[in-house]
mmCIF file of C-alpha atoms in Angstrom:
data_model
loop_
_atom_site.group_PDB
_atom_site.id
_atom_site.type_symbol
_atom_site.label_atom_id
_atom_site.label_comp_id
_atom_site.label_asym_id
_atom_site.label_seq_id
_atom_site.Cartn_x
_atom_site.Cartn_y
_atom_site.Cartn_z
ATOM 1 C CA MET A 1 22.863 14.863 51.747
ATOM 2 C CA PRO A 2 20.022 13.268 53.799
ATOM 3 C CA PRO A 3 18.345 15.129 55.879
ATOM 4 C CA ASN A 4 18.935 12.849 59.030
ATOM 5 C CA GLN A 5 22.853 13.778 58.526
ATOM 6 C CA VAL A 6 21.871 17.318 59.335
ATOM 7 C CA ASP A 7 20.646 19.369 62.436
ATOM 8 C CA VAL A 8 18.993 22.292 62.071
ATOM 9 C CA ASN A 9 17.862 23.085 65.227
ATOM 10 C CA VAL A 10 21.088 23.810 67.236
ATOM 11 C CA HIS A 11 20.786 27.463 67.040
ATOM 12 C CA PRO A 12 17.417 29.474 67.918
ATOM 13 C CA THR A 13 17.373 31.614 64.846
ATOM 14 C CA LYS A 14 18.432 28.770 62.589
ATOM 15 C CA ALA A 15 21.875 30.946 61.971
ATOM 16 C CA GLU A 16 23.936 27.535 62.633
ATOM 17 C CA VAL A 17 23.235 24.271 61.413
ATOM 18 C CA ARG A 18 25.834 20.999 62.828
ATOM 19 C CA PHE A 19 26.418 18.197 60.174
ATOM 20 C CA THR A 20 27.086 14.506 61.384
ATOM 21 C CA ASP A 21 30.017 14.601 59.582
ATOM 22 C CA PRO A 22 31.595 17.876 58.902
ATOM 23 C CA ASP A 23 34.857 16.730 57.403
ATOM 24 C CA GLU A 24 33.084 15.129 54.496
ATOM 25 C CA VAL A 25 31.154 18.405 53.737
ATOM 26 C CA PHE A 26 34.759 20.189 54.014
ATOM 27 C CA THR A 27 36.165 18.019 51.603
ATOM 28 C CA GLY A 28 33.257 17.845 49.579
ATOM 29 C CA VAL A 29 32.918 21.459 49.049
ATOM 30 C CA GLN A 30 36.533 22.063 49.046
ATOM 31 C CA ARG A 31 36.908 19.641 46.259
ATOM 32 C CA SER A 32 34.324 21.116 44.637
ATOM 33 C CA VAL A 33 36.207 24.587 44.465
ATOM 34 C CA ARG A 34 39.608 22.897 43.650
ATOM 35 C CA ARG A 35 37.827 21.544 40.225
ATOM 36 C CA ALA A 36 36.269 24.868 39.172
ATOM 37 C CA LEU A 37 39.737 26.439 39.730
ATOM 38 C CA LEU A 38 41.357 23.493 37.795
ATOM 39 C CA ALA A 39 39.174 24.093 35.098
ATOM 40 C CA TYR A 40 41.083 27.553 34.227
ATOM 41 C CA SER A 41 44.289 26.853 35.529
ATOM 42 C CA PRO A 42 45.397 23.059 33.925
ATOM 43 C CA VAL A 43 47.899 20.724 35.907
ATOM 44 C CA PRO A 44 51.512 20.963 33.515
ATOM 45 C CA SER A 45 51.915 17.405 31.988
ATOM 46 C CA VAL A 46 55.681 15.325 31.917
ATOM 47 C CA GLN A 47 54.883 14.754 28.203
ATOM 48 C CA ALA A 48 57.069 17.332 27.425
ATOM 49 C CA GLN A 49 59.786 16.554 30.095
ATOM 50 C CA VAL A 50 59.728 12.810 29.567
ATOM 51 C CA ARG A 51 59.569 10.611 26.315
ATOM 52 C CA TRP A 52 58.372 7.440 27.295
ATOM 53 C CA SER A 53 57.367 4.418 24.816
ATOM 54 C CA PRO A 54 56.608 0.620 25.467
ATOM 55 C CA PRO A 55 59.740 -1.430 24.568
ATOM 56 C CA GLU A 56 58.987 -3.966 21.799
ATOM 57 C CA PRO A 57 58.322 -7.457 22.883
ATOM 58 C CA SER A 58 60.607 -10.265 22.514
ATOM 59 C CA ILE A 59 58.949 -13.584 22.068
ATOM 60 C CA ARG A 60 60.916 -16.516 20.325
ATOM 61 C CA SER A 61 58.470 -19.997 19.594
ATOM 62 C CA ASP A 62 59.748 -21.382 22.407
ATOM 63 C CA GLN A 63 59.019 -18.655 24.616
ATOM 64 C CA VAL A 64 55.902 -18.206 26.425
ATOM 65 C CA GLY A 65 55.076 -14.708 27.927
ATOM 66 C CA TRP A 66 56.514 -11.525 27.236
ATOM 67 C CA GLN A 67 59.813 -9.694 28.234
ATOM 68 C CA ARG A 68 61.258 -6.627 28.527
ATOM 69 C CA PRO A 69 65.069 -5.615 26.798
ATOM 70 C CA ALA A 70 67.666 -5.690 28.814
ATOM 71 C CA SER A 71 68.387 -2.445 28.025
ATOM 72 C CA ASP A 72 65.342 0.296 28.184
ATOM 73 C CA PRO A 73 66.739 3.787 27.094
ATOM 74 C CA HIS A 74 63.043 4.426 27.820
ATOM 75 C CA ARG A 75 62.569 3.553 31.543
ATOM 76 C CA PHE A 76 60.567 6.306 33.222
ATOM 77 C CA PRO A 77 63.026 7.546 36.110
ATOM 78 C CA ALA A 78 61.824 6.178 39.497
ATOM 79 C CA ALA A 79 61.236 9.272 41.995
ATOM 80 C CA GLY A 80 64.012 9.432 44.753
ATOM 81 C CA GLN A 81 66.428 7.151 42.489
ATOM 82 C CA GLY A 82 70.136 7.276 44.480
ATOM 83 C CA PRO A 83 69.946 8.171 48.267
ATOM 84 C CA HIS A 84 66.568 7.387 49.893
ATOM 85 C CA GLU A 85 66.596 11.529 51.426
ATOM 86 C CA SER A 86 66.855 14.023 49.001
ATOM 87 C CA GLY A 87 70.254 15.830 48.511
ATOM 88 C CA ASP A 88 71.430 19.301 49.038
ATOM 89 C CA GLN A 89 72.128 20.016 45.477
ATOM 90 C CA PRO A 90 69.739 22.018 43.459
ATOM 91 C CA GLN A 91 68.071 20.833 40.120
ATOM 92 C CA GLN A 92 66.882 23.279 38.068
ATOM 93 C CA PRO A 93 63.879 21.931 36.088
ATOM 94 C CA PRO A 94 63.678 21.614 32.430
ATOM 95 C CA ALA A 95 63.244 24.708 30.398
ATOM 96 C CA THR A 96 60.079 23.516 28.924
ATOM 97 C CA GLN A 97 58.928 22.783 32.428
ATOM 98 C CA PRO A 98 56.193 26.128 33.096
ATOM 99 C CA ALA A 99 56.893 27.735 36.419
ATOM 100 C CA LEU A 100 54.614 25.838 39.554
ATOM 101 C CA SER A 101 52.275 27.016 42.186
ATOM 102 C CA ALA A 102 50.242 25.724 44.888
ATOM 103 C CA ALA A 103 47.244 25.369 41.784
ATOM 104 C CA ASP A 104 49.738 22.971 39.919
ATOM 105 C CA VAL A 105 48.684 20.209 42.430
ATOM 106 C CA PRO A 106 45.171 18.864 41.551
ATOM 107 C CA LEU A 107 43.158 17.580 44.634
ATOM 108 C CA LEU A 108 44.349 14.296 44.906
ATOM 109 C CA ARG A 109 42.985 11.245 46.395
ATOM 110 C CA LEU A 110 44.866 8.930 48.473
ATOM 111 C CA ILE A 111 45.813 5.223 47.289
ATOM 112 C CA GLY A 112 48.099 4.027 49.693
ATOM 113 C CA GLN A 113 52.227 3.828 50.354
ATOM 114 C CA VAL A 114 54.606 1.955 48.393
ATOM 115 C CA GLY A 115 57.974 0.496 49.768
ATOM 116 C CA SER A 116 57.627 2.699 53.252
ATOM 117 C CA ALA A 117 58.826 5.564 50.978
ATOM 118 C CA TYR A 118 56.622 6.994 48.124
ATOM 119 C CA LEU A 119 52.723 7.735 48.470
ATOM 120 C CA VAL A 120 50.350 6.777 45.678
ATOM 121 C CA ALA A 121 47.101 9.190 44.742
ATOM 122 C CA GLU A 122 45.013 9.391 41.899
ATOM 123 C CA GLY A 123 44.187 12.761 40.378
ATOM 124 C CA PRO A 124 41.999 13.907 37.805
ATOM 125 C CA ASP A 125 44.557 13.299 35.321
ATOM 126 C CA GLY A 126 46.598 10.089 36.161
ATOM 127 C CA LEU A 127 48.490 9.221 38.932
ATOM 128 C CA TYR A 128 51.113 10.814 41.074
ATOM 129 C CA LEU A 129 53.979 9.331 42.898
ATOM 130 C CA ILE A 130 55.217 11.152 46.063
ATOM 131 C CA ASP A 131 58.437 10.815 48.020
ATOM 132 C CA GLN A 132 57.141 11.036 51.497
ATOM 133 C CA HIS A 133 60.438 12.921 52.833
ATOM 134 C CA ALA A 134 61.294 15.078 50.075
ATOM 135 C CA ALA A 135 56.957 16.233 51.140
ATOM 136 C CA HIS A 136 57.430 16.438 54.172
ATOM 137 C CA GLU A 137 60.843 18.528 53.637
ATOM 138 C CA ARG A 138 58.757 21.324 51.746
ATOM 139 C CA ILE A 139 56.020 21.293 54.136
ATOM 140 C CA LEU A 140 58.199 21.692 57.143
ATOM 141 C CA PHE A 141 60.032 24.364 55.582
ATOM 142 C CA GLU A 142 56.988 26.393 54.643
ATOM 143 C CA LYS A 143 55.756 26.249 58.205
ATOM 144 C CA PHE A 144 58.835 27.529 59.476
ATOM 145 C CA MET A 145 59.298 30.370 56.930
ATOM 146 C CA ALA A 146 55.927 31.116 57.620
ATOM 147 C CA GLN A 147 56.654 31.408 61.681
ATOM 148 C CA ARG A 148 59.834 33.220 60.951
ATOM 149 C CA SER A 149 58.161 36.481 60.500
ATOM 150 C CA GLN A 150 56.648 36.318 64.108
ATOM 151 C CA GLN A 151 58.068 34.554 66.824
ATOM 152 C CA VAL A 152 58.832 30.781 66.370
ATOM 153 C CA ALA A 153 57.048 28.619 69.052
ATOM 154 C CA SER A 154 59.630 26.239 70.648
ATOM 155 C CA GLN A 155 59.358 23.947 73.384
ATOM 156 C CA ALA A 156 61.404 23.020 76.130
ATOM 157 C CA LEU A 157 63.195 19.659 76.392
ATOM 158 C CA LEU A 158 62.377 17.474 79.582
ATOM 159 C CA ASP A 159 66.021 16.131 78.908
ATOM 160 C CA PRO A 160 68.723 18.598 77.347
ATOM 161 C CA VAL A 161 70.641 16.824 75.386
ATOM 162 C CA THR A 162 74.486 17.382 75.367
ATOM 163 C CA VAL A 163 76.232 18.203 72.306
ATOM 164 C CA GLU A 164 80.192 17.630 72.111
ATOM 165 C CA LEU A 165 81.892 19.134 69.026
ATOM 166 C CA ASN A 166 85.688 20.125 68.334
ATOM 167 C CA SER A 167 87.133 23.436 68.393
ATOM 168 C CA ALA A 168 86.843 24.731 64.845
ATOM 169 C CA SER A 169 82.897 23.259 64.480
ATOM 170 C CA ALA A 170 82.442 24.797 68.550
ATOM 171 C CA ARG A 171 83.528 28.526 66.829
ATOM 172 C CA LEU A 172 80.780 28.023 64.134
ATOM 173 C CA LEU A 173 77.815 27.078 66.424
ATOM 174 C CA GLU A 174 79.031 30.305 67.941
ATOM 175 C CA GLU A 175 79.005 32.310 65.228
ATOM 176 C CA GLN A 176 75.483 31.071 64.562
ATOM 177 C CA LEU A 177 73.791 30.769 67.829
ATOM 178 C CA PRO A 178 71.806 33.969 67.389
ATOM 179 C CA ALA A 179 70.222 32.644 64.034
ATOM 180 C CA MET A 180 69.460 29.408 66.133
ATOM 181 C CA GLU A 181 68.001 31.381 68.759
ATOM 182 C CA ASN A 182 65.835 33.060 66.693
ATOM 183 C CA LEU A 183 64.312 30.013 65.162
ATOM 184 C CA GLY A 184 63.465 28.636 68.697
ATOM 185 C CA PHE A 185 66.784 26.546 69.801
ATOM 186 C CA GLU A 186 67.606 27.239 73.036
ATOM 187 C CA ILE A 187 71.862 26.450 73.160
ATOM 188 C CA GLU A 188 74.684 27.107 76.165
ATOM 189 C CA ALA A 189 77.924 26.574 77.126
ATOM 190 C CA PHE A 190 78.675 23.567 78.910
ATOM 191 C CA GLY A 191 82.483 23.125 79.433
ATOM 192 C CA PRO A 192 85.059 23.717 76.709
ATOM 193 C CA ASN A 193 83.866 22.806 72.995
ATOM 194 C CA ALA A 194 80.316 21.220 74.605
ATOM 195 C CA TYR A 195 76.844 22.597 74.513
ATOM 196 C CA LYS A 196 73.662 21.836 75.839
ATOM 197 C CA VAL A 197 70.382 22.119 73.848
ATOM 198 C CA ARG A 198 67.548 22.624 75.902
ATOM 199 C CA ARG A 199 64.713 24.451 73.530
ATOM 200 C CA MET A 200 63.694 23.388 70.127
ATOM 201 C CA PRO A 201 61.681 24.702 67.591
ATOM 202 C CA ALA A 202 58.003 22.993 68.415
ATOM 203 C CA LEU A 203 58.024 21.924 64.847
ATOM 204 C CA LEU A 204 61.018 19.876 65.133
ATOM 205 C CA VAL A 205 59.803 18.181 68.003
ATOM 206 C CA GLY A 206 60.601 14.327 67.861
ATOM 207 C CA SER A 207 63.446 14.726 66.079
ATOM 208 C CA ASP A 208 67.147 14.095 67.610
ATOM 209 C CA PRO A 209 68.305 17.962 68.448
ATOM 210 C CA ALA A 210 71.984 16.778 68.594
ATOM 211 C CA ALA A 211 71.565 15.591 65.127
ATOM 212 C CA ALA A 212 70.047 18.972 64.425
ATOM 213 C CA VAL A 213 72.429 20.889 65.670
ATOM 214 C CA ARG A 214 75.485 18.713 63.941
ATOM 215 C CA SER A 215 73.391 18.811 61.003
ATOM 216 C CA VAL A 216 73.728 22.754 60.650
ATOM 217 C CA ILE A 217 77.339 22.692 61.525
ATOM 218 C CA ASP A 218 78.121 20.419 58.777
ATOM 219 C CA ASP A 219 76.510 22.434 56.276
ATOM 220 C CA PHE A 220 78.788 26.000 57.399
ATOM 221 C CA GLU A 221 81.752 23.839 57.144
ATOM 222 C CA GLU A 222 81.230 22.206 53.610
ATOM 223 C CA ASP A 223 79.810 25.506 52.070
ATOM 224 C CA GLU A 224 80.802 28.998 51.968
ATOM 225 C CA THR A 225 78.724 31.380 54.666
ATOM 226 C CA PRO A 226 75.615 32.902 53.129
ATOM 227 C CA LEU A 227 75.027 36.216 53.233
ATOM 228 C CA GLN A 228 73.320 36.987 56.770
ATOM 229 C CA ASN A 229 69.958 37.538 55.415
ATOM 230 C CA GLU A 230 70.215 33.508 53.905
ATOM 231 C CA ILE A 231 71.892 32.177 57.344
ATOM 232 C CA GLU A 232 68.353 31.631 58.798
ATOM 233 C CA ALA A 233 66.535 29.831 55.620
ATOM 234 C CA LYS A 234 69.981 27.658 55.075
ATOM 235 C CA ILE A 235 69.573 26.556 59.043
ATOM 236 C CA ILE A 236 65.904 25.961 57.917
ATOM 237 C CA GLY A 237 66.469 23.924 55.459
ATOM 238 C CA ARG A 238 69.036 21.837 56.789
ATOM 239 C CA VAL A 239 66.878 21.396 60.437
ATOM 240 C CA CYS A 240 63.458 20.424 58.196
ATOM 241 C CA LYS A 241 66.027 17.985 56.192
ATOM 242 C CA ARG A 242 67.132 16.194 59.080
ATOM 243 C CA ALA A 243 63.599 16.422 61.048
ATOM 244 C CA ALA A 244 61.829 15.111 57.769
ATOM 245 C CA VAL A 245 60.187 11.575 58.039
ATOM 246 C CA LYS A 246 62.297 9.241 56.236
ATOM 247 C CA ALA A 247 62.190 6.615 53.609
ATOM 248 C CA GLY A 248 61.565 3.070 55.062
ATOM 249 C CA LYS A 249 59.189 4.915 57.766
ATOM 250 C CA SER A 250 55.948 2.911 57.709
ATOM 251 C CA LEU A 251 52.867 5.799 58.104
ATOM 252 C CA SER A 252 49.342 4.546 58.943
ATOM 253 C CA PHE A 253 46.727 5.200 56.111
ATOM 254 C CA GLU A 254 45.571 8.724 57.909
ATOM 255 C CA GLU A 255 49.041 9.647 58.733
ATOM 256 C CA GLN A 256 49.602 9.791 54.755
ATOM 257 C CA LYS A 257 46.137 11.318 54.345
ATOM 258 C CA ALA A 258 47.651 14.473 56.430
ATOM 259 C CA LEU A 259 51.152 14.536 54.653
ATOM 260 C CA LEU A 260 48.854 15.035 51.431
ATOM 261 C CA ARG A 261 46.538 17.511 52.629
ATOM 262 C CA ASP A 262 50.045 19.310 53.880
ATOM 263 C CA LEU A 263 51.530 19.199 50.914
ATOM 264 C CA GLU A 264 48.372 20.621 48.719
ATOM 265 C CA ALA A 265 48.483 23.554 51.089
ATOM 266 C CA CYS A 266 52.062 24.531 50.477
ATOM 267 C CA GLN A 267 53.179 27.431 48.349
ATOM 268 C CA SER A 268 55.775 25.378 45.881
ATOM 269 C CA PRO A 269 54.105 21.766 46.383
ATOM 270 C CA ARG A 270 56.341 19.891 43.341
ATOM 271 C CA THR A 271 60.209 20.279 45.265
ATOM 272 C CA CYS A 272 61.524 20.120 48.661
ATOM 273 C CA PRO A 273 63.836 22.768 49.445
ATOM 274 C CA HIS A 274 66.974 21.907 47.832
ATOM 275 C CA GLY A 275 65.286 21.703 44.617
ATOM 276 C CA ARG A 276 64.307 18.021 44.409
ATOM 277 C CA PRO A 277 61.566 16.898 43.015
ATOM 278 C CA THR A 278 58.114 15.770 46.102
ATOM 279 C CA MET A 279 56.353 13.923 43.044
ATOM 280 C CA ILE A 280 56.223 12.472 39.714
ATOM 281 C CA HIS A 281 52.991 12.811 37.599
ATOM 282 C CA LEU A 282 51.998 9.804 35.187
ATOM 283 C CA SER A 283 49.543 10.271 32.996
ATOM 284 C CA ILE A 284 46.362 8.879 31.764
ATOM 285 C CA ASP A 285 47.468 9.069 28.158
ATOM 286 C CA LEU A 286 51.106 7.785 28.933
ATOM 287 C CA LEU A 287 49.736 4.611 31.144
ATOM 288 C CA GLU A 288 47.221 3.746 27.995
ATOM 289 C CA ARG A 289 50.380 4.150 25.477
ATOM 290 C CA GLN A 290 52.360 1.902 27.931
ATOM 291 C CA PHE A 291 49.775 -1.000 27.943
ATOM 292 C CA GLY A 292 49.149 -0.720 24.097
ATOM 293 C CA ARG A 293 45.797 1.066 24.614
ATOM 294 C CA THR A 294 46.492 4.028 22.363
ATOM 295 C CA GLY A 295 43.084 4.625 20.107
ATOM 296 C CA ALA A 296 41.143 2.418 22.312
ATOM 297 C CA ARG A 297 39.493 5.142 23.765
#
């Protein structure tokens, strides 16, 4: 590091130094430590899960260039196929996929955003495509669960929101009010089958409190009532899904970086709370085969 970027005279006993760019120093140390750890904990490859070989070119004497066959059964599945938002149905990973942990995600270098829905990042072993909605769900869920052991931080609404329900939904909400209050909501009756939301969890500030309440009720209407110790986790999963950044939202580069760093810090960064993948991995080997560069190195 150039000497002009370090100030060693900020403490009389030299017990403290100051860097011109402390964030850069932190990132450098973090990168070195993670690379050292990853040398003993390699990232699982998707090669065992996806077989993807380049299609045969279709070229005629009167045709210029390359044409993809009409049907290509080996296409790599796109992240987030189907609805933009991650679904509620848990998806079990293939039997060949090893158990995943936070160490399975290497330190990634952000490249940018594609289609206002996915982040593209480079790792030491290839490219990673990250579903921004599913990733944000996972981040919010783990932050919520970490706060649950203490008192969940909540924030008063400047303009309390009224939620009007039918009688059946109102009964369901009454049953779940204690759990929702434990999670930072303050909801009070406001006339027949109407409720006023006065406070909401600080993690969800900026999202629609009425939509969050309705989504929780919808969840309990559709599914069997879970065990008492599962109710709060179910509510957390639902409100995080509702509050997470949506596909179609353009993020600044700094917002993209923050999302990526927060995901790297998660205990289970590879799936959203409902079991859908937050990312797919395209290895260097896979890319070289797809571009016909096998054996080039």
